[in-house]
Tab-separated table of C-alpha atoms in Angstrom:
chain	number	residue	atom	x	y	z
A	11	MET	CA	-79.594	33.544	27.424
A	12	SER	CA	-77.097	36.141	25.710
A	13	ILE	CA	-73.762	35.388	25.891
A	14	LYS	CA	-71.527	38.340	26.215
A	15	LEU	CA	-67.898	36.521	25.414
A	16	ALA	CA	-67.323	33.278	23.473
A	17	ILE	CA	-63.612	32.525	23.623
A	18	VAL	CA	-62.807	29.938	20.415
A	19	MET	CA	-59.892	27.796	19.955
A	20	PRO	CA	-59.008	24.611	18.046
A	21	ALA	CA	-56.904	21.916	19.399
A	22	TYR	CA	-54.656	19.371	17.408
A	23	ASN	CA	-52.392	17.388	19.702
A	24	GLU	CA	-52.368	19.295	23.157
A	25	GLN	CA	-52.741	16.938	24.996
A	26	ASP	CA	-49.681	18.082	27.308
A	27	CYS	CA	-51.087	21.576	27.727
A	28	MET	CA	-54.870	21.236	27.494
A	29	ALA	CA	-56.008	20.771	30.929
A	30	GLU	CA	-53.805	23.793	31.889
A	31	VAL	CA	-54.907	26.025	28.958
A	32	VAL	CA	-58.747	25.230	29.660
A	33	LYS	CA	-58.150	26.197	33.145
A	34	ILE	CA	-56.560	29.764	32.702
A	35	TRP	CA	-58.754	30.714	30.051
A	36	SER	CA	-61.747	29.384	32.464
A	37	ASP	CA	-60.624	31.274	35.270
A	38	PHE	CA	-59.896	34.368	33.240
A	39	LEU	CA	-63.713	34.373	32.429
A	40	ASP	CA	-64.602	33.715	35.939
A	41	SER	CA	-62.508	36.511	37.359
A	42	GLU	CA	-63.207	39.176	34.590
A	43	PHE	CA	-66.703	38.291	33.814
A	44	THR	CA	-68.181	37.773	36.813
A	45	LEU	CA	-71.666	38.931	36.219
A	46	GLU	CA	-71.711	37.771	32.442
A	47	GLU	CA	-72.510	34.698	30.569
A	48	THR	CA	-69.557	33.622	28.604
A	49	ARG	CA	-68.313	30.224	26.813
A	50	LEU	CA	-65.227	28.711	25.984
A	51	ILE	CA	-65.698	26.586	22.851
A	52	VAL	CA	-62.750	24.123	22.136
A	53	VAL	CA	-62.844	22.272	18.736
A	54	ASN	CA	-60.647	19.080	18.765
A	55	ASP	CA	-59.390	18.577	15.192
A	56	GLY	CA	-59.327	15.108	15.098
A	57	SER	CA	-56.312	14.801	17.404
A	58	LYS	CA	-53.899	11.536	17.604
A	59	ASP	CA	-53.021	11.754	20.586
A	60	ASN	CA	-54.969	12.055	24.176
A	61	THR	CA	-56.592	15.644	23.572
A	62	GLY	CA	-60.291	14.536	22.755
A	63	ALA	CA	-60.249	12.566	26.087
A	64	ILE	CA	-58.664	15.133	28.363
A	65	LEU	CA	-61.431	17.693	26.945
A	66	ASP	CA	-64.246	15.181	27.821
A	67	GLY	CA	-62.842	15.013	31.036
A	68	LEU	CA	-62.407	18.500	31.934
A	69	GLN	CA	-66.277	19.533	30.564
A	70	PRO	CA	-68.058	18.405	33.577
A	71	LEU	CA	-65.714	20.362	35.766
A	72	TYR	CA	-66.110	23.280	33.536
A	73	PRO	CA	-69.697	24.622	33.165
A	74	LYS	CA	-68.525	27.414	30.593
A	75	LEU	CA	-66.475	24.871	28.417
A	76	ILE	CA	-67.972	23.579	25.177
A	77	VAL	CA	-66.308	20.653	23.359
A	78	VAL	CA	-66.746	19.651	19.889
A	79	HIS	CA	-65.092	16.872	18.164
A	80	GLN	CA	-64.300	16.611	14.561
A	81	LYS	CA	-62.486	14.729	12.030
A	82	ASN	CA	-59.442	16.138	11.199
A	83	GLY	CA	-59.762	19.379	8.644
A	84	GLY	CA	-56.715	21.395	9.468
A	85	HIS	CA	-56.449	24.512	11.517
A	86	GLY	CA	-58.604	26.858	9.507
A	87	ASN	CA	-61.530	24.472	9.041
A	88	ALA	CA	-61.350	23.984	13.133
A	89	VAL	CA	-60.982	27.629	13.919
A	90	VAL	CA	-64.371	28.422	11.257
A	91	HIS	CA	-66.233	25.837	12.702
A	92	ALA	CA	-65.345	27.275	16.437
A	93	TYR	CA	-66.381	30.802	14.959
A	94	GLN	CA	-69.888	28.989	13.632
A	95	LYS	CA	-70.451	27.704	16.900
A	96	ALA	CA	-69.929	31.005	18.423
A	97	VAL	CA	-72.286	32.771	16.266
A	98	GLU	CA	-75.081	29.753	16.713
A	99	LEU	CA	-74.876	30.524	20.081
A	100	ASN	CA	-75.456	34.687	19.315
A	101	ALA	CA	-72.541	35.842	21.395
A	102	GLU	CA	-72.316	39.419	21.264
A	103	TYR	CA	-68.231	39.434	21.017
A	104	VAL	CA	-66.311	36.452	19.640
A	105	PHE	CA	-62.962	36.221	20.942
A	106	GLN	CA	-60.227	33.512	19.001
A	107	THR	CA	-57.011	32.487	20.331
A	108	ASP	CA	-54.922	28.887	20.467
A	109	SER	CA	-54.641	25.987	22.662
A	110	ASP	CA	-50.979	25.991	22.514
A	111	ASP	CA	-50.247	28.089	25.922
A	112	GLN	CA	-48.311	30.768	23.776
A	113	PHE	CA	-50.796	33.881	24.679
A	114	ILE	CA	-51.296	35.347	28.201
A	115	PRO	CA	-55.331	35.719	28.680
A	116	GLN	CA	-55.028	39.079	30.427
A	117	ASP	CA	-53.739	40.524	27.201
A	118	LEU	CA	-57.244	40.032	25.779
A	119	LYS	CA	-58.320	43.156	27.956
A	120	LEU	CA	-56.112	45.235	25.960
A	121	LEU	CA	-58.649	44.634	22.782
A	122	TRP	CA	-61.731	44.483	25.102
A	123	GLU	CA	-60.974	47.933	25.816
A	124	LYS	CA	-61.252	48.657	22.141
A	125	ARG	CA	-64.435	46.935	21.587
A	126	HIS	CA	-66.718	49.854	21.158
A	127	GLN	CA	-64.268	51.632	19.009
A	128	SER	CA	-64.156	48.809	16.283
A	129	ASP	CA	-66.027	45.369	15.241
A	130	PHE	CA	-62.881	43.717	14.474
A	131	ILE	CA	-59.352	44.033	16.709
A	132	LEU	CA	-56.306	42.111	16.096
A	133	GLY	CA	-53.090	41.490	18.276
A	134	HIS	CA	-49.499	42.151	17.102
A	135	ARG	CA	-46.834	39.544	18.133
A	136	GLU	CA	-44.141	42.324	18.292
A	137	VAL	CA	-41.766	39.404	19.313
A	138	ARG	CA	-42.606	35.895	18.069
A	139	HIS	CA	-41.299	32.742	19.204
A	140	ASP	CA	-41.722	30.830	16.064
A	141	ASP	CA	-39.033	28.929	14.118
A	142	PRO	CA	-37.222	31.559	11.813
A	143	PHE	CA	-38.229	29.631	8.448
A	144	ARG	CA	-41.884	30.119	9.742
A	145	LEU	CA	-41.294	33.868	10.553
A	146	PHE	CA	-39.660	34.239	6.910
A	147	ILE	CA	-42.791	32.794	5.326
A	148	THR	CA	-45.039	34.957	7.125
A	149	ARG	CA	-43.235	38.378	6.486
A	150	ILE	CA	-43.720	37.145	2.301
A	151	LEU	CA	-47.441	36.571	2.922
A	152	ARG	CA	-47.549	39.945	4.708
A	153	TYR	CA	-45.952	41.787	1.557
A	154	SER	CA	-47.725	39.724	-0.431
A	155	MET	CA	-51.247	40.394	0.820
A	156	PHE	CA	-50.159	44.298	0.052
A	157	PHE	CA	-48.883	43.551	-3.097
A	158	VAL	CA	-52.244	42.149	-4.005
A	159	TYR	CA	-54.967	43.879	-1.730
A	160	GLY	CA	-52.978	47.528	-0.970
A	161	THR	CA	-53.361	46.614	2.516
A	162	PHE	CA	-50.668	46.289	5.241
A	163	ILE	CA	-51.413	44.119	8.285
A	164	MET	CA	-49.041	43.883	10.433
A	165	ASP	CA	-50.201	40.177	12.018
A	166	SER	CA	-52.923	39.185	9.628
A	167	ASN	CA	-53.232	35.296	10.649
A	168	ILE	CA	-52.358	36.115	14.445
A	169	PRO	CA	-54.899	33.681	16.527
A	170	PHE	CA	-55.490	36.669	18.820
A	171	ARG	CA	-58.491	38.488	17.768
A	172	LEU	CA	-61.853	40.136	19.151
A	173	ILE	CA	-64.736	40.212	16.572
A	174	LYS	CA	-68.000	41.138	17.346
A	175	GLY	CA	-70.679	38.561	16.858
A	176	ASP	CA	-73.065	40.197	14.183
A	177	PHE	CA	-70.236	41.349	12.033
A	178	LEU	CA	-68.440	38.009	12.649
A	179	LYS	CA	-71.554	36.129	11.083
A	180	LYS	CA	-71.256	38.149	8.280
A	181	LEU	CA	-67.499	37.950	7.313
A	182	LEU	CA	-68.215	34.082	7.828
A	183	SER	CA	-70.600	34.361	4.958
A	184	GLN	CA	-68.556	36.104	2.608
A	185	LEU	CA	-65.719	33.208	2.898
A	186	PRO	CA	-64.399	30.867	0.081
A	187	ASN	CA	-66.073	27.876	-0.159
A	188	PRO	CA	-64.731	25.405	0.463
A	189	VAL	CA	-62.748	26.986	3.567
A	190	PRO	CA	-59.316	28.158	2.629
A	191	PHE	CA	-56.456	27.382	4.289
A	192	ALA	CA	-56.210	30.558	5.917
A	193	PRO	CA	-59.146	32.024	6.727
A	194	ASN	CA	-58.316	34.228	9.569
A	195	ILE	CA	-56.020	36.241	6.957
A	196	PHE	CA	-59.302	36.445	4.678
A	197	LEU	CA	-61.278	37.744	7.369
A	198	ALA	CA	-58.748	40.449	8.612
A	199	ILE	CA	-58.591	41.580	4.821
A	200	MET	CA	-62.389	42.164	4.602
A	201	ALA	CA	-62.670	43.734	7.998
A	202	LYS	CA	-59.655	46.220	6.971
A	203	LYS	CA	-61.499	46.562	3.574
A	204	ALA	CA	-64.847	47.695	4.946
A	205	GLY	CA	-63.215	50.127	7.211
A	206	GLN	CA	-62.615	48.676	10.375
A	207	GLU	CA	-59.578	49.892	12.639
A	208	LEU	CA	-57.809	46.637	13.654
A	209	PHE	CA	-55.546	48.395	16.189
A	210	ASN	CA	-52.942	45.611	15.762
A	211	ILE	CA	-52.191	45.722	19.645
A	212	PRO	CA	-48.886	44.646	20.790
A	213	ILE	CA	-49.263	41.537	23.089
A	214	VAL	CA	-46.761	38.839	24.460
A	215	HIS	CA	-46.182	35.635	22.556
A	216	LYS	CA	-44.455	32.958	24.829
A	217	GLU	CA	-42.271	30.381	23.542
A	218	ARG	CA	-44.070	26.760	23.032
A	219	ALA	CA	-43.239	24.592	26.120
A	220	THR	CA	-45.137	21.551	24.536
A	221	GLY	CA	-46.402	19.557	21.768
A	222	GLU	CA	-44.924	20.622	18.499
A	223	VAL	CA	-45.790	22.646	15.128
A	224	SER	CA	-47.905	20.627	12.956
A	225	ILE	CA	-46.676	22.111	9.681
A	226	ARG	CA	-42.913	22.214	8.924
A	227	LYS	CA	-40.304	23.456	6.222
A	228	MET	CA	-41.386	22.484	2.768
A	229	LYS	CA	-45.016	21.893	3.829
A	230	LEU	CA	-45.116	25.025	5.120
A	231	LEU	CA	-43.870	26.783	1.946
A	232	LYS	CA	-46.251	24.744	0.100
A	233	VAL	CA	-49.421	26.029	2.221
A	234	CYS	CA	-48.202	29.117	1.782
A	235	TRP	CA	-48.066	28.987	-1.937
A	236	GLN	CA	-51.792	27.564	-1.644
A	237	SER	CA	-52.609	30.562	0.428
A	238	PHE	CA	-51.263	33.070	-1.853
A	239	ASN	CA	-53.141	31.669	-4.955
A	240	GLU	CA	-56.439	31.446	-2.547
A	241	LEU	CA	-55.881	35.240	-1.978
A	242	LEU	CA	-55.353	35.909	-5.412
A	243	ASN	CA	-58.443	34.362	-6.364
A	244	PHE	CA	-60.764	35.947	-3.535
A	245	ARG	CA	-59.468	39.314	-4.851
A	246	LEU	CA	-61.976	38.988	-7.675
A	247	THR	CA	-65.094	38.698	-5.787
A	248	LEU	CA	-63.597	41.380	-2.798
A	249	ASN	CA	-65.867	43.969	-4.122
A	250	ASN	CA	-68.981	42.480	-3.850
A	251	ASN	CA	-67.829	40.470	-0.331
A	252	ILE	CA	-67.251	44.295	1.071
A	253	LYS	CA	-70.549	45.597	0.139
A	254	ASN	CA	-72.391	42.905	1.732
A	255	LEU	CA	-70.659	43.565	4.969
A	256	LYS	CA	-72.269	47.362	5.302
């Protein structure tokens, strides 16, 4: 069996929107990839609410839904596990998004149209509905990446990215161990340095209607400092990482 597209997403305490998110992305796969094998992979990252139970209840209703439960390891850890599951299934393309219902499935088609031009394509939130402090920290990280790597990426950590499956497999093999706090940033840097055109396609970002952001204020500042140090250390091995991608 050949899987054309696997959509992957982490989930943590999203009980209020989880059923709707699974429905809209499943409906999208059914309507846009009618003749293709597709999967929706949701990794429940040790949710403390009813997210896990909701996902288990949804699985019999959606044949393409794959639910993975794990102990809480953080967003980045859950994303990597979701990627690994898609790679195990030999998905030709892997699309990552979040489970907080802030993105529109139809925007995936904008990235899909470019799939033959690049193995790694990013969306870009021109209008981003997040806390001002979070936006400020994101801006700092963006310029920190430019300072450390000489690489300017508009939205390097965006959870709206389309990656060729075999290229993703190579990227994952080059990630630091243990998994960094924000692995999507590392994947974007490696892809850019390997010569991929990221496109940074403008997409819609909706306001969060349910749940709450799990990382706030000082904790966010702390993890950003952690990410910056991880990026500095990763720079020492980057050239060898890039060689292994070609």
